[in-house]
Every structure is written in C-alpha cells, then in structure tokens.
PDB file of C-alpha atoms and ligand atoms in Angstrom:
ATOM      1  CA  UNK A 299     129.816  -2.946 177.842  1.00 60.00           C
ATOM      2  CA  UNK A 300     131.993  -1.410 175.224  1.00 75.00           C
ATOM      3  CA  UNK A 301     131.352   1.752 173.490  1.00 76.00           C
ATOM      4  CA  UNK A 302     129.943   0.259 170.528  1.00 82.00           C
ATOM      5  CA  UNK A 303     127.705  -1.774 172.633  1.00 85.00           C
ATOM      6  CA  UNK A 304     126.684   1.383 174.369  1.00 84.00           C
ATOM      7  CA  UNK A 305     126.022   3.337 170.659  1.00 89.00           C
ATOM      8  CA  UNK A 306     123.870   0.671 169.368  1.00 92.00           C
ATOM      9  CA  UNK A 307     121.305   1.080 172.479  1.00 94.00           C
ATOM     10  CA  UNK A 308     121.233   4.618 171.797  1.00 95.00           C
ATOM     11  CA  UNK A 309     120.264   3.942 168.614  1.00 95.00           C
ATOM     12  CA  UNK A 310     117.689   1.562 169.490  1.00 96.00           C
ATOM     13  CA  UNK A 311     116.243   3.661 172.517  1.00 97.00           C
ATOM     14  CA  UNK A 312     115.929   6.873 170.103  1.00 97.00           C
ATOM     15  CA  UNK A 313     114.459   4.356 167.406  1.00 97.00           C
ATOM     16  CA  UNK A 314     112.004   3.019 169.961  1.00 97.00           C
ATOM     17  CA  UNK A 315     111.311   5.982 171.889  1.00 98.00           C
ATOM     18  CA  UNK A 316     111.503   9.307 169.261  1.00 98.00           C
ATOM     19  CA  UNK A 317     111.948  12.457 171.785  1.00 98.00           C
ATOM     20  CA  UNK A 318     110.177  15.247 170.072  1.00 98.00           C
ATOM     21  CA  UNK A 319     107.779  13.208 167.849  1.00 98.00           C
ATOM     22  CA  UNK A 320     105.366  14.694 166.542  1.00 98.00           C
ATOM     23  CA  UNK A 321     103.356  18.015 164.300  1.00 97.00           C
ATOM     24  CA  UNK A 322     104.759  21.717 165.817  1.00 96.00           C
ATOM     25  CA  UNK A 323     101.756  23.366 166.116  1.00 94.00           C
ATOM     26  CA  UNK A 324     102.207  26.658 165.288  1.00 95.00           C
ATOM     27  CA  UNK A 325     105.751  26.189 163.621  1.00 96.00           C
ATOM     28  CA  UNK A 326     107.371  28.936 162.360  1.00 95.00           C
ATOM     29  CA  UNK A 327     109.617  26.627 159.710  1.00 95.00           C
ATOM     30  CA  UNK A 328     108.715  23.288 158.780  1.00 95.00           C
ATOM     31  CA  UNK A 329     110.541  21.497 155.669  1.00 94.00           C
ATOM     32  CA  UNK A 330     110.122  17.891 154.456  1.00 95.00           C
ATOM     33  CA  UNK A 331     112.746  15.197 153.953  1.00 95.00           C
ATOM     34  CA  UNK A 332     113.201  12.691 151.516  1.00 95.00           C
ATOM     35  CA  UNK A 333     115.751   9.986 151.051  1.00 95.00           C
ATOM     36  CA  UNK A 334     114.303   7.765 148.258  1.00 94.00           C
ATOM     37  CA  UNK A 335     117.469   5.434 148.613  1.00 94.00           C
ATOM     38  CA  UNK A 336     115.878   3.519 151.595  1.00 95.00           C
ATOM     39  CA  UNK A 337     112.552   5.245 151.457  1.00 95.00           C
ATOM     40  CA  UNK A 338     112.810   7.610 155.265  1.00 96.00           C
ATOM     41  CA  UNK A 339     110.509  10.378 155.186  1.00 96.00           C
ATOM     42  CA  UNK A 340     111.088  13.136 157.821  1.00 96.00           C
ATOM     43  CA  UNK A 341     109.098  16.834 158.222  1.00 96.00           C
ATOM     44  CA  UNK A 342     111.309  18.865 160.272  1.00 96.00           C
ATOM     45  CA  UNK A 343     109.437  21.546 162.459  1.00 97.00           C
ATOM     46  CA  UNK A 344     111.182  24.322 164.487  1.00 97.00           C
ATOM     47  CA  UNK A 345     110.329  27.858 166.432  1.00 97.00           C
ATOM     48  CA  UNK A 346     112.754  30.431 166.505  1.00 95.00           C
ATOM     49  CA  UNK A 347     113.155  33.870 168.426  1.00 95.00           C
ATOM     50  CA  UNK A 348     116.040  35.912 166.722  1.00 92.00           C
ATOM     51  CA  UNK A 349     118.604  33.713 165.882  1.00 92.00           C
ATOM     52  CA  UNK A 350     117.525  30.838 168.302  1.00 96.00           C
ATOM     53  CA  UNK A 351     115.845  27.766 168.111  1.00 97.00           C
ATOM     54  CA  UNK A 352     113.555  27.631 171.000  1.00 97.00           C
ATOM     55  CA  UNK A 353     111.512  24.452 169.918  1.00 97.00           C
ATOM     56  CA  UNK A 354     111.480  21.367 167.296  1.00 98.00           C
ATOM     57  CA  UNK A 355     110.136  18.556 166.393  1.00 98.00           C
ATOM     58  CA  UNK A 356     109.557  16.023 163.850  1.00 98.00           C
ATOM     59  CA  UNK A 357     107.573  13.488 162.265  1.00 97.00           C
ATOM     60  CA  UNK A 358     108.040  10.514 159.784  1.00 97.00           C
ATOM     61  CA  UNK A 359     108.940   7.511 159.097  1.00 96.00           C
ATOM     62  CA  UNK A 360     111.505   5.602 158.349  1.00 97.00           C
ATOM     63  CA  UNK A 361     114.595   3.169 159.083  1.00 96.00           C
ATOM     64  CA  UNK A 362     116.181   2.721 162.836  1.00 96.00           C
ATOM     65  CA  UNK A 363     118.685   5.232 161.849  1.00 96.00           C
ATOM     66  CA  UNK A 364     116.658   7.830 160.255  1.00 97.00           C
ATOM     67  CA  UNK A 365     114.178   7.881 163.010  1.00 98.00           C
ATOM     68  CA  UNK A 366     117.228   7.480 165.900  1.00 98.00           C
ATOM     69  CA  UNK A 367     119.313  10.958 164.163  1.00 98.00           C
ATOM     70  CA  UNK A 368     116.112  12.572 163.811  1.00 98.00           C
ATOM     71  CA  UNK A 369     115.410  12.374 167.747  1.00 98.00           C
ATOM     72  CA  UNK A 370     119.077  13.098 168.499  1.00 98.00           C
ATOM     73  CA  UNK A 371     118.996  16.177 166.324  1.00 98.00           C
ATOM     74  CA  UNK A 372     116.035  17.308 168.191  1.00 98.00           C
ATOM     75  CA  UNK A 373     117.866  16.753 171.918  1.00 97.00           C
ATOM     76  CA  UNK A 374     120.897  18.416 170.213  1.00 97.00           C
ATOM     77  CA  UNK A 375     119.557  21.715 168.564  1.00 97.00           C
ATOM     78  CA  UNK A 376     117.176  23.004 171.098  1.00 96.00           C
ATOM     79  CA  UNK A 377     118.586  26.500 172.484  1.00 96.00           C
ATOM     80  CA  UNK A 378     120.962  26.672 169.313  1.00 97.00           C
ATOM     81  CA  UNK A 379     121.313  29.524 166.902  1.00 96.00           C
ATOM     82  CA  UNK A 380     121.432  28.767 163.372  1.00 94.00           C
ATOM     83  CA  UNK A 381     124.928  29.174 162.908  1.00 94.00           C
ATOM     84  CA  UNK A 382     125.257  26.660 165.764  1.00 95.00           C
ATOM     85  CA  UNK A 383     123.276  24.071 164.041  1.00 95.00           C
ATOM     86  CA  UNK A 384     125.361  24.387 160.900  1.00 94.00           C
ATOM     87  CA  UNK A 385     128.632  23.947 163.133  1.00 94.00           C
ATOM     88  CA  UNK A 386     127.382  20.866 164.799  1.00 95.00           C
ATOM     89  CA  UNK A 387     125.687  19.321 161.027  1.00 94.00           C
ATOM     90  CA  UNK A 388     129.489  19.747 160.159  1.00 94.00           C
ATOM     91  CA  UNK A 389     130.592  17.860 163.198  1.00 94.00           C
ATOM     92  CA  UNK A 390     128.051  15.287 162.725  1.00 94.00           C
ATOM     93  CA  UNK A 391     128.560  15.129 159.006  1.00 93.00           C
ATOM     94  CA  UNK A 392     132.130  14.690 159.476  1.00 93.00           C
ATOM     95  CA  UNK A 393     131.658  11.896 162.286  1.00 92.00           C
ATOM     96  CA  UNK A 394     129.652   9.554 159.465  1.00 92.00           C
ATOM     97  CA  UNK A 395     131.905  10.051 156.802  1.00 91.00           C
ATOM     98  CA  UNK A 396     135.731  10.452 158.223  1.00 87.00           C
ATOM     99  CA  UNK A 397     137.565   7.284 159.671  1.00 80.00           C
ATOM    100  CA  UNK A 398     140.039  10.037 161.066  1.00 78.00           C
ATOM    101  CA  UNK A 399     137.707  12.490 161.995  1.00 70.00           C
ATOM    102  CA  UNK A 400     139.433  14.921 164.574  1.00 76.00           C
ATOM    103  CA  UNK A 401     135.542  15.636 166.143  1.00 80.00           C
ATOM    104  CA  UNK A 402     135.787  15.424 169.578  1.00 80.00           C
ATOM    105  CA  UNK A 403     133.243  13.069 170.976  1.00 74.00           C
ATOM    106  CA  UNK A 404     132.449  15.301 173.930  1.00 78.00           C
ATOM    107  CA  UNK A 405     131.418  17.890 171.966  1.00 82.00           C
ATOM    108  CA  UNK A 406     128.676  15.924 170.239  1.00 90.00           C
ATOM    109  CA  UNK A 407     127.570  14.487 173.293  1.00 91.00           C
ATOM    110  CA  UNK A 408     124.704  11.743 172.365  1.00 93.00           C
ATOM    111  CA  UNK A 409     125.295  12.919 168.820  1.00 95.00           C
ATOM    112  CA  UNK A 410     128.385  10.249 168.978  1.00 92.00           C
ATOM    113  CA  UNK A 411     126.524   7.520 168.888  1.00 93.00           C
ATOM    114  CA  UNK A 412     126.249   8.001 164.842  1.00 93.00           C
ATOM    115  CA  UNK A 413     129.872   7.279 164.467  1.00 90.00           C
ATOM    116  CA  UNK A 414     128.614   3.695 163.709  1.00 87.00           C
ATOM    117  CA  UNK A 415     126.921   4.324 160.455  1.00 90.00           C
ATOM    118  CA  UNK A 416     130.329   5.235 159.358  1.00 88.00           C
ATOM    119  CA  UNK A 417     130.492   1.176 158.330  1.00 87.00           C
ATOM    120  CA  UNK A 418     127.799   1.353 156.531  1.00 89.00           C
ATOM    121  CA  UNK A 419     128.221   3.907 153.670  1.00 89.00           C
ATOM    122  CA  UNK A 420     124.890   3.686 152.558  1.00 90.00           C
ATOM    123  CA  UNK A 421     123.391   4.552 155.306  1.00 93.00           C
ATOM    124  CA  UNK A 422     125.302   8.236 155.705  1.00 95.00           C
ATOM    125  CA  UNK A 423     121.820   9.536 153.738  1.00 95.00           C
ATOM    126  CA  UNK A 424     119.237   7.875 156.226  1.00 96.00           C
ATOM    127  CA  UNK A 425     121.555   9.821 159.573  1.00 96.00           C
ATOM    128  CA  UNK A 426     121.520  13.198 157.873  1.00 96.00           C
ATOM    129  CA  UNK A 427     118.411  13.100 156.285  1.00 96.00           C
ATOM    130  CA  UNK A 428     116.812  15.338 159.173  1.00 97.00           C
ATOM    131  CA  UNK A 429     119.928  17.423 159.529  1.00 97.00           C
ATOM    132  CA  UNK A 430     119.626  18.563 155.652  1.00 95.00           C
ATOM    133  CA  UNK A 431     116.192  18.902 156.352  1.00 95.00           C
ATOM    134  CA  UNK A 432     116.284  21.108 159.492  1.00 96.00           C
ATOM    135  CA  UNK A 433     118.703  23.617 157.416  1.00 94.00           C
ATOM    136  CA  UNK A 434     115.901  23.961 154.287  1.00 93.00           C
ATOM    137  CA  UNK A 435     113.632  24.792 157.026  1.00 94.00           C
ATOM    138  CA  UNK A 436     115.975  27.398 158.729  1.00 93.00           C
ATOM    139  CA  UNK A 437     117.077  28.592 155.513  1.00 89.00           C
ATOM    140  CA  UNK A 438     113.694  29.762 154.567  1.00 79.00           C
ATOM    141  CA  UNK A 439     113.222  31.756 157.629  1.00 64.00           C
ATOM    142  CA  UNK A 440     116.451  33.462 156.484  1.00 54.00           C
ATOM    143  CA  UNK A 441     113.928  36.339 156.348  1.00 51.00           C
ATOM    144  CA  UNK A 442     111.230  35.811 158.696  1.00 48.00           C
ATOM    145  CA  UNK A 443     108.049  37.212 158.161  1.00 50.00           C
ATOM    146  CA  UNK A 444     106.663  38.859 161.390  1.00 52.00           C
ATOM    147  CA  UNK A 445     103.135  40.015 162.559  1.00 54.00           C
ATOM    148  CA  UNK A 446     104.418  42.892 164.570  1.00 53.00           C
TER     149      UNK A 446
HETATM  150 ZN1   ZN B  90     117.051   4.939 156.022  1.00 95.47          ZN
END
C-alpha cells in the first residue's frame, strides 16, 4: 500500500466514523461553519482551562472531506493551547495549498493525510472549514467570562 493509498482510508475511516461527533454540552465556545461553495456545515464546540483546550467536538454535515478534517482536527487539538492550534492551522493550511511545503509530515501526524486535497483546489475550503471555525470560537473566548 502506498502512502496515498494509506491517506485515502484515513479519509474514509474519519468520514465514516467522525471521532468527537456530536453537541458539547456545556461548551464554553461553540462557533458555526459555513462553506456555501459545496454546502458543509460544521459547529465547532470546545472547553478550555487557561490557555488549554481540554475538550471538543463537532457536529454537521457535509462532504467526505469536511466531515474527515473536522474529526482529525478534533484528535489533533485536544490538550493544545490556543497558540498551538494556530501553529498547527498554519501547518495544515500550508500542507493543502503548497506543492513545496517544507511541513514535516511527522509533525502533523494523522493531520497528513490532507495533503491530498492539495489536487483538488476546490476543495482547500471544505478541509479548513472546521479549522477557521475552531479559531472564531477560540477567538471569542479571547476574554472569557468566568463565574468565580
Ligand atoms: Zn465540502
């Protein structure tokens, strides 16, 4: 099996089989996603502590590659700090668009999988649909609002 072999059946399995599907309940961010150019619709949910994501999830629906980026962001971010998440939406931004990207694959872990939308330019919105949505939702807990 070569590696593009291997990609496409993460795709599929994360298509299939969402990890984190599903409402956050109680989330401290939530923002929804819209990419009227194939129709995907994605609410991101996440928890934080500090700087930390400690939990997400999301819900939708939408193409194979929407739904398959939306689970691999989930496996991804967990444990991250915001800045972190940024860092790797670079990484993973760069990875669809760049023929020459210099990301290292290791880095990205599962994440590399996406490197195959790359051929198909119109598809760069549906894989980072759920990554501009997860930053609105961080973004407006920029200042969070705390019952203490
Ligand atoms: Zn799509």
């Amino acid at each position: 099996m070569d590696l593009k072999d291997l990609y496409r059946d993460v795709i599929v399995d994360h298509n299939r089989h969402p990890r984190n599907f599903g409402k956050l309940q109680p989330a401290d961010v939530h923002a929804d996603g819209h990419n009227p150019l194939c129709g995907d619709r994605l609410t991101m949910y996440a928890n934080l502590k500090g700087e930390h994501i400690t939990d997400v999830k999301f819900e939708g629906a939408g193409c194979a590659i929407s739904v398959a980026s939306a689970s691999l962001l989930t496996e991804a971010v967990k444990g991250k700090t915001k800045s972190e998440v940024k860092e790797l939406f670079d990484d993973v931004h760069a990875l669809l668009t760049q023929h020459d990207a210099t990301v290292d694959p290791a880095k990205l872990g599962k994440l590399a999988a996406l490197s195959g939308v790359r051929e198909f330019p119109a598809r760069v919105k549906c894989a980072s649909l759920c990554w501009h949505t997860l930053n609105a939702a961080l973004d407006r807990a920029a200042e969070p609002v705390t019952t203490e």
